[in-house]
PDB file of C-alpha atoms and ligand atoms in Angstrom:
ATOM      1  CA  MET A   1       0.000   0.000   0.000  1.00 41.00           C
ATOM      2  CA  THR A   2       1.187   3.507  -0.673  1.00 39.00           C
ATOM      3  CA  SER A   3      -0.190   6.672   0.823  1.00 43.00           C
ATOM      4  CA  GLY A   4       0.153   8.761  -2.291  1.00 45.00           C
ATOM      5  CA  ASN A   5       3.932   9.124  -2.000  1.00 52.00           C
ATOM      6  CA  SER A   6       5.840   8.097  -5.080  1.00 55.00           C
ATOM      7  CA  LYS A   7       8.885   7.105  -3.037  1.00 69.00           C
ATOM      8  CA  HIS A   8       9.343   4.334  -0.524  1.00 89.00           C
ATOM      9  CA  ASN A   9       9.907   5.789   2.935  1.00 95.00           C
ATOM     10  CA  PRO A  10      11.833   3.420   5.237  1.00 96.00           C
ATOM     11  CA  TYR A  11      11.599   5.911   8.118  1.00 97.00           C
ATOM     12  CA  ARG A  12       7.921   5.169   8.728  1.00 97.00           C
ATOM     13  CA  SER A  13       9.079   2.207  10.814  1.00 96.00           C
ATOM     14  CA  ALA A  14      10.726   4.509  13.417  1.00 96.00           C
ATOM     15  CA  ARG A  15       9.762   3.710  17.018  1.00 95.00           C
ATOM     16  CA  TYR A  16      10.626   5.392  20.321  1.00 94.00           C
ATOM     17  CA  PHE A  17      13.388   3.448  22.061  1.00 94.00           C
ATOM     18  CA  ILE A  18      14.944   5.350  24.985  1.00 93.00           C
ATOM     19  CA  SER A  19      15.746   8.795  26.430  1.00 91.00           C
ATOM     20  CA  ALA A  20      19.264   9.311  27.746  1.00 90.00           C
ATOM     21  CA  HIS A  21      20.492  11.963  30.172  1.00 85.00           C
ATOM     22  CA  HIS A  22      24.058  10.715  29.910  1.00 87.00           C
ATOM     23  CA  LEU A  23      26.032   9.218  27.075  1.00 92.00           C
ATOM     24  CA  HIS A  24      26.488   5.900  28.887  1.00 94.00           C
ATOM     25  CA  GLN A  25      22.697   5.417  28.763  1.00 94.00           C
ATOM     26  CA  LEU A  26      22.701   5.420  24.964  1.00 96.00           C
ATOM     27  CA  PRO A  27      22.327   2.151  23.046  1.00 97.00           C
ATOM     28  CA  GLY A  28      25.562   0.335  22.096  1.00 97.00           C
ATOM     29  CA  ASP A  29      27.742   2.346  19.745  1.00 97.00           C
ATOM     30  CA  ARG A  30      27.180   0.068  16.733  1.00 97.00           C
ATOM     31  CA  GLY A  31      25.409   0.318  13.420  1.00 98.00           C
ATOM     32  CA  TYR A  32      24.209   3.655  12.065  1.00 98.00           C
ATOM     33  CA  GLU A  33      23.085   6.717  13.973  1.00 98.00           C
ATOM     34  CA  VAL A  34      21.925  10.020  12.464  1.00 98.00           C
ATOM     35  CA  ALA A  35      21.387  12.922  14.850  1.00 98.00           C
ATOM     36  CA  PHE A  36      18.809  15.693  14.484  1.00 98.00           C
ATOM     37  CA  ALA A  37      19.787  19.013  16.058  1.00 96.00           C
ATOM     38  CA  GLY A  38      18.323  22.487  16.098  1.00 95.00           C
ATOM     39  CA  ARG A  39      17.562  25.509  18.236  1.00 92.00           C
ATOM     40  CA  SER A  40      14.313  25.112  20.133  1.00 87.00           C
ATOM     41  CA  ASN A  41      11.302  26.021  18.031  1.00 91.00           C
ATOM     42  CA  ALA A  42      13.237  25.599  14.764  1.00 95.00           C
ATOM     43  CA  GLY A  43      10.849  22.839  13.764  1.00 95.00           C
ATOM     44  CA  LYS A  44      12.931  19.742  14.596  1.00 95.00           C
ATOM     45  CA  SER A  45      10.119  17.679  16.165  1.00 94.00           C
ATOM     46  CA  SER A  46       7.790  18.514  13.291  1.00 96.00           C
ATOM     47  CA  ALA A  47      10.492  17.481  10.805  1.00 97.00           C
ATOM     48  CA  ILE A  48      10.983  14.100  12.545  1.00 97.00           C
ATOM     49  CA  ASN A  49       7.213  13.570  12.614  1.00 96.00           C
ATOM     50  CA  THR A  50       6.917  14.433   8.912  1.00 97.00           C
ATOM     51  CA  LEU A  51       9.872  12.239   7.965  1.00 98.00           C
ATOM     52  CA  THR A  52       8.504   9.248   9.896  1.00 97.00           C
ATOM     53  CA  ASP A  53       4.910   9.974   8.830  1.00 96.00           C
ATOM     54  CA  GLN A  54       3.801   9.881  12.471  1.00 94.00           C
ATOM     55  CA  LYS A  55       1.810  12.634  14.109  1.00 90.00           C
ATOM     56  CA  SER A  56       3.496  12.691  17.486  1.00 88.00           C
ATOM     57  CA  LEU A  57       6.606  10.513  17.508  1.00 92.00           C
ATOM     58  CA  ALA A  58       8.808  13.443  18.469  1.00 90.00           C
ATOM     59  CA  ARG A  59       7.043  15.762  20.834  1.00 78.00           C
ATOM     60  CA  THR A  60       6.254  19.150  19.343  1.00 63.00           C
ATOM     61  CA  SER A  61       6.464  21.691  22.086  1.00 54.00           C
ATOM     62  CA  LYS A  62       6.636  25.383  22.519  1.00 50.00           C
ATOM     63  CA  THR A  63       8.327  25.147  25.915  1.00 52.00           C
ATOM     64  CA  PRO A  64      11.975  26.065  25.414  1.00 52.00           C
ATOM     65  CA  GLY A  65      14.493  23.629  26.794  1.00 48.00           C
ATOM     66  CA  ARG A  66      11.902  21.129  27.959  1.00 53.00           C
ATOM     67  CA  THR A  67      13.702  18.254  26.327  1.00 56.00           C
ATOM     68  CA  GLN A  68      17.074  17.908  27.980  1.00 74.00           C
ATOM     69  CA  GLN A  69      17.715  14.382  26.897  1.00 85.00           C
ATOM     70  CA  ILE A  70      18.938  12.590  23.822  1.00 91.00           C
ATOM     71  CA  VAL A  71      15.909  10.706  22.544  1.00 93.00           C
ATOM     72  CA  ILE A  72      16.568   7.607  20.465  1.00 95.00           C
ATOM     73  CA  PHE A  73      14.188   6.297  17.823  1.00 96.00           C
ATOM     74  CA  ASP A  74      14.896   2.918  16.250  1.00 97.00           C
ATOM     75  CA  ILE A  75      14.392   2.507  12.517  1.00 97.00           C
ATOM     76  CA  ASP A  76      15.561  -1.101  12.491  1.00 97.00           C
ATOM     77  CA  ALA A  77      17.962  -3.251  14.503  1.00 96.00           C
ATOM     78  CA  GLU A  78      21.023  -1.428  13.147  1.00 97.00           C
ATOM     79  CA  ARG A  79      19.728   2.085  12.469  1.00 98.00           C
ATOM     80  CA  ARG A  80      18.715   4.884  14.827  1.00 98.00           C
ATOM     81  CA  ILE A  81      17.741   8.535  14.922  1.00 98.00           C
ATOM     82  CA  ALA A  82      19.155  10.526  17.857  1.00 97.00           C
ATOM     83  CA  ASP A  83      17.026  13.565  18.665  1.00 95.00           C
ATOM     84  CA  LEU A  84      19.480  15.942  20.351  1.00 93.00           C
ATOM     85  CA  PRO A  85      18.348  18.552  22.875  1.00 87.00           C
ATOM     86  CA  GLY A  86      18.271  22.055  21.437  1.00 81.00           C
ATOM     87  CA  TYR A  87      18.509  25.384  23.142  1.00 70.00           C
ATOM     88  CA  GLY A  88      18.646  28.844  21.734  1.00 63.00           C
ATOM     89  CA  TYR A  89      16.548  30.929  24.065  1.00 61.00           C
ATOM     90  CA  ALA A  90      18.312  33.479  26.231  1.00 60.00           C
ATOM     91  CA  LYS A  91      16.223  32.421  29.221  1.00 69.00           C
ATOM     92  CA  VAL A  92      17.890  29.017  29.501  1.00 73.00           C
ATOM     93  CA  PRO A  93      20.230  29.269  32.531  1.00 80.00           C
ATOM     94  CA  GLU A  94      23.943  29.439  31.716  1.00 82.00           C
ATOM     95  CA  LYS A  95      24.626  26.390  33.904  1.00 83.00           C
ATOM     96  CA  LEU A  96      22.270  24.277  31.839  1.00 79.00           C
ATOM     97  CA  LYS A  97      23.783  25.534  28.608  1.00 80.00           C
ATOM     98  CA  ALA A  98      27.262  24.661  29.860  1.00 85.00           C
ATOM     99  CA  HIS A  99      26.093  21.142  30.783  1.00 83.00           C
ATOM    100  CA  TRP A 100      24.510  20.750  27.342  1.00 82.00           C
ATOM    101  CA  ARG A 101      27.693  21.898  25.619  1.00 86.00           C
ATOM    102  CA  GLU A 102      29.724  19.347  27.534  1.00 89.00           C
ATOM    103  CA  VAL A 103      27.401  16.437  26.760  1.00 89.00           C
ATOM    104  CA  MET A 104      27.145  17.392  23.095  1.00 91.00           C
ATOM    105  CA  GLN A 105      30.870  17.843  22.668  1.00 92.00           C
ATOM    106  CA  ASP A 106      31.425  14.424  24.184  1.00 94.00           C
ATOM    107  CA  TYR A 107      28.766  12.925  21.965  1.00 96.00           C
ATOM    108  CA  PHE A 108      30.393  14.308  18.819  1.00 96.00           C
ATOM    109  CA  ARG A 109      33.858  13.240  19.883  1.00 94.00           C
ATOM    110  CA  ARG A 110      33.017   9.738  20.996  1.00 96.00           C
ATOM    111  CA  ARG A 111      30.030   8.455  19.070  1.00 97.00           C
ATOM    112  CA  ARG A 112      31.558   6.183  16.440  1.00 97.00           C
ATOM    113  CA  SER A 113      28.200   5.150  14.917  1.00 98.00           C
ATOM    114  CA  LEU A 114      27.289   8.785  14.150  1.00 98.00           C
ATOM    115  CA  ARG A 115      27.007   8.899  10.338  1.00 98.00           C
ATOM    116  CA  GLY A 116      25.565  12.356   9.871  1.00 98.00           C
ATOM    117  CA  VAL A 117      23.774  15.291  11.470  1.00 98.00           C
ATOM    118  CA  VAL A 118      20.569  16.904  10.237  1.00 98.00           C
ATOM    119  CA  LEU A 119      20.749  20.496  11.424  1.00 98.00           C
ATOM    120  CA  VAL A 120      17.327  22.128  11.533  1.00 98.00           C
ATOM    121  CA  MET A 121      17.115  25.907  11.054  1.00 98.00           C
ATOM    122  CA  ASP A 122      14.034  28.084  10.709  1.00 98.00           C
ATOM    123  CA  ILE A 123      14.495  29.540   7.215  1.00 98.00           C
ATOM    124  CA  ARG A 124      13.782  33.001   8.658  1.00 98.00           C
ATOM    125  CA  HIS A 125      16.462  32.691  11.397  1.00 97.00           C
ATOM    126  CA  ILE A 126      19.516  31.109   9.812  1.00 97.00           C
ATOM    127  CA  MET A 127      23.083  30.522  11.015  1.00 96.00           C
ATOM    128  CA  ARG A 128      22.691  31.552  14.643  1.00 94.00           C
ATOM    129  CA  PRO A 129      25.516  30.859  17.148  1.00 91.00           C
ATOM    130  CA  PHE A 130      23.907  27.489  18.045  1.00 91.00           C
ATOM    131  CA  ASP A 131      24.088  26.473  14.376  1.00 95.00           C
ATOM    132  CA  GLU A 132      27.679  27.659  13.997  1.00 95.00           C
ATOM    133  CA  GLN A 133      28.596  25.577  17.040  1.00 93.00           C
ATOM    134  CA  MET A 134      26.965  22.430  15.651  1.00 95.00           C
ATOM    135  CA  LEU A 135      28.679  22.920  12.287  1.00 96.00           C
ATOM    136  CA  ALA A 136      32.027  23.385  14.003  1.00 95.00           C
ATOM    137  CA  TRP A 137      31.585  20.156  15.995  1.00 95.00           C
ATOM    138  CA  CYS A 138      30.594  18.279  12.831  1.00 96.00           C
ATOM    139  CA  GLU A 139      33.645  19.579  11.033  1.00 95.00           C
ATOM    140  CA  ALA A 140      35.967  18.759  13.926  1.00 94.00           C
ATOM    141  CA  SER A 141      34.593  15.202  14.126  1.00 95.00           C
ATOM    142  CA  ARG A 142      34.458  14.845  10.324  1.00 95.00           C
ATOM    143  CA  VAL A 143      30.754  14.058  10.465  1.00 97.00           C
ATOM    144  CA  PRO A 144      28.759  15.281   7.453  1.00 98.00           C
ATOM    145  CA  CYS A 145      25.990  17.749   8.148  1.00 98.00           C
ATOM    146  CA  HIS A 146      22.778  18.384   6.208  1.00 98.00           C
ATOM    147  CA  VAL A 147      20.868  21.586   6.911  1.00 98.00           C
ATOM    148  CA  LEU A 148      17.072  21.575   6.728  1.00 98.00           C
ATOM    149  CA  LEU A 149      15.672  25.060   6.211  1.00 98.00           C
ATOM    150  CA  THR A 150      12.280  24.585   7.801  1.00 98.00           C
ATOM    151  CA  LYS A 151       9.015  26.512   7.582  1.00 98.00           C
ATOM    152  CA  SER A 152       9.731  27.401   3.947  1.00 98.00           C
ATOM    153  CA  ASP A 153       5.941  27.615   3.464  1.00 98.00           C
ATOM    154  CA  LYS A 154       6.162  30.908   5.368  1.00 98.00           C
ATOM    155  CA  LEU A 155       8.273  32.498   2.602  1.00 98.00           C
ATOM    156  CA  LYS A 156       7.714  33.086  -1.097  1.00 97.00           C
ATOM    157  CA  ARG A 157       9.938  31.057  -3.432  1.00 96.00           C
ATOM    158  CA  GLY A 158      12.364  33.920  -4.132  1.00 97.00           C
ATOM    159  CA  PRO A 159      13.278  34.699  -0.515  1.00 98.00           C
ATOM    160  CA  ALA A 160      13.365  30.960   0.297  1.00 98.00           C
ATOM    161  CA  LEU A 161      15.923  30.328  -2.466  1.00 98.00           C
ATOM    162  CA  ALA A 162      17.900  33.395  -1.359  1.00 98.00           C
ATOM    163  CA  ALA A 163      18.122  31.963   2.179  1.00 98.00           C
ATOM    164  CA  LEU A 164      19.238  28.585   0.772  1.00 98.00           C
ATOM    165  CA  HIS A 165      21.926  30.308  -1.273  1.00 98.00           C
ATOM    166  CA  GLN A 166      23.101  32.318   1.741  1.00 98.00           C
ATOM    167  CA  VAL A 167      23.351  29.211   3.930  1.00 98.00           C
ATOM    168  CA  ARG A 168      25.154  27.192   1.252  1.00 98.00           C
ATOM    169  CA  LYS A 169      27.740  29.945   0.896  1.00 97.00           C
ATOM    170  CA  ALA A 170      28.412  29.916   4.636  1.00 96.00           C
ATOM    171  CA  LEU A 171      28.659  26.136   5.051  1.00 97.00           C
ATOM    172  CA  PRO A 172      31.912  24.194   5.467  1.00 94.00           C
ATOM    173  CA  ALA A 173      32.860  21.626   2.832  1.00 90.00           C
ATOM    174  CA  ASN A 174      31.266  18.639   4.587  1.00 86.00           C
ATOM    175  CA  ALA A 175      27.815  20.248   4.774  1.00 97.00           C
ATOM    176  CA  THR A 176      24.824  20.459   2.430  1.00 98.00           C
ATOM    177  CA  ALA A 177      21.466  22.230   2.661  1.00 98.00           C
ATOM    178  CA  GLN A 178      17.905  21.990   1.392  1.00 98.00           C
ATOM    179  CA  ILE A 179      14.543  23.682   1.734  1.00 98.00           C
ATOM    180  CA  TRP A 180      11.911  21.987   3.921  1.00 98.00           C
ATOM    181  CA  SER A 181       8.357  22.389   5.103  1.00 98.00           C
ATOM    182  CA  SER A 182       6.627  20.055   7.538  1.00 98.00           C
ATOM    183  CA  LYS A 183       3.375  21.731   6.636  1.00 97.00           C
ATOM    184  CA  ASP A 184       3.335  20.858   2.927  1.00 97.00           C
ATOM    185  CA  ARG A 185       6.111  18.196   2.996  1.00 97.00           C
ATOM    186  CA  THR A 186       8.403  20.164   0.689  1.00 97.00           C
ATOM    187  CA  GLY A 187      11.800  18.456   0.550  1.00 98.00           C
ATOM    188  CA  LEU A 188      10.740  15.051   1.881  1.00 98.00           C
ATOM    189  CA  GLU A 189      12.192  13.062  -1.013  1.00 97.00           C
ATOM    190  CA  GLU A 190      15.466  15.007  -0.864  1.00 98.00           C
ATOM    191  CA  LEU A 191      15.837  14.270   2.845  1.00 98.00           C
ATOM    192  CA  ILE A 192      15.001  10.581   2.373  1.00 98.00           C
ATOM    193  CA  ASP A 193      17.689  10.373  -0.360  1.00 97.00           C
ATOM    194  CA  ARG A 194      20.278  11.954   1.934  1.00 98.00           C
ATOM    195  CA  LEU A 195      19.407   9.691   4.880  1.00 98.00           C
ATOM    196  CA  ASN A 196      19.359   6.563   2.706  1.00 97.00           C
ATOM    197  CA  ARG A 197      22.944   7.311   1.753  1.00 97.00           C
ATOM    198  CA  TRP A 198      24.064   7.842   5.351  1.00 98.00           C
ATOM    199  CA  TYR A 199      22.216   4.736   6.565  1.00 98.00           C
ATOM    200  CA  GLU A 200      23.347   2.741   3.521  1.00 97.00           C
ATOM    201  CA  LEU A 201      19.772   1.838   2.702  1.00 95.00           C
ATOM    202  CA  THR A 202      18.952   1.042  -0.908  1.00 84.00           C
ATOM    203  CA  PRO A 203      15.620   2.464  -1.971  1.00 69.00           C
ATOM    204  CA  THR A 204      12.992  -0.139  -2.812  1.00 64.00           C
ATOM    205  CA  GLY A 205       9.403   0.184  -3.851  1.00 49.00           C
TER     206      GLY A 205
HETATM  207  P1  LIG B   1      11.209  22.155  17.825  1.00 51.57           P
HETATM  208  O1  LIG B   1      11.232  22.897  19.116  1.00 51.57           O
HETATM  209  O2  LIG B   1      12.406  22.475  16.987  1.00 51.57           O
HETATM  210  O3  LIG B   1      10.992  20.684  17.960  1.00 51.57           O
HETATM  211  O4  LIG B   1      10.000  22.776  16.965  1.00 51.57           O
HETATM  212  P2  LIG B   1       8.524  22.216  16.706  1.00 51.57           P
HETATM  213  O5  LIG B   1       8.566  21.116  15.692  1.00 51.57           O
HETATM  214  O6  LIG B   1       7.855  21.946  17.997  1.00 51.57           O
HETATM  215  O7  LIG B   1       7.879  23.478  15.951  1.00 51.57           O
HETATM  216  C1  LIG B   1       7.809  24.745  16.564  1.00 51.57           C
HETATM  217  C2  LIG B   1       6.597  25.482  15.997  1.00 51.57           C
HETATM  218  O8  LIG B   1       6.779  25.712  14.598  1.00 51.57           O
HETATM  219  C3  LIG B   1       5.294  24.702  16.121  1.00 51.57           C
HETATM  220  O9  LIG B   1       4.257  25.605  16.371  1.00 51.57           O
HETATM  221  C4  LIG B   1       5.121  24.047  14.760  1.00 51.57           C
HETATM  222  O10 LIG B   1       3.782  23.801  14.418  1.00 51.57           O
HETATM  223  C5  LIG B   1       5.732  25.117  13.840  1.00 51.57           C
HETATM  224  N1  LIG B   1       6.317  24.504  12.628  1.00 51.57           N
HETATM  225  C6  LIG B   1       7.257  23.550  12.580  1.00 51.57           C
HETATM  226  N2  LIG B   1       7.591  23.253  11.312  1.00 51.57           N
HETATM  227  C7  LIG B   1       6.813  24.030  10.522  1.00 51.57           C
HETATM  228  C8  LIG B   1       6.694  24.196   9.095  1.00 51.57           C
HETATM  229  O11 LIG B   1       7.381  23.553   8.280  1.00 51.57           O
HETATM  230  N3  LIG B   1       5.802  25.131   8.650  1.00 51.57           N
HETATM  231  C9  LIG B   1       5.054  25.893   9.503  1.00 51.57           C
HETATM  232  N4  LIG B   1       4.218  26.795   8.972  1.00 51.57           N
HETATM  233  N5  LIG B   1       5.150  25.761  10.851  1.00 51.57           N
HETATM  234  C10 LIG B   1       6.007  24.848  11.354  1.00 51.57           C
END
């Protein structure tokens, strides 16, 4: 059965597995892991829900900093999505930010199964310090990064393409970018293609 999509979407099988406060609580460092990161409210949860075709797999929330854990979703026995905590609001206490930085830095340095990072940015608020930090960690760990410019439905095509161009110009060599909308599913096939490559999944169907 298809649901009107021309392309097979292997990410529909994603299931919640575990939430980790510390790196040692994560599943064994084997197989393939792709992390999703983004400032709070950038549209990360909505993007995961759209990708997996599930209404509420990742919690969509307007409360900044509510999720302080790494949430793991299993795609299959060897493949996982890691939903990283995202800050970006000034009201998050400095102590919490420092803790987050430490955990994230450790994650990037040590996680051998990390195959790529999807960095979610609101297309109207691009390349903020949070994003620069994530890109720098990806570069330092030699992990490829793919930027999703979310909420593109809020812009006309011209300004959306201008933002894409601006981001692409600013990205390091190991990073790519695309336009996305969770509202009208713009960019879904492009993201699936990118993830299939990182997860070494051959498209079927
Ligand atoms: P998160 O904090 O990064 O996980 O962001 P959420 O996914 O919870 O989204 C934050 C807000 O932006 C919510 O009100 C969403 O409904 C809205 N949103 C997310 N993605 C899109 C999108 O592609 N288009 C539009 N119009 N709104 C979006």
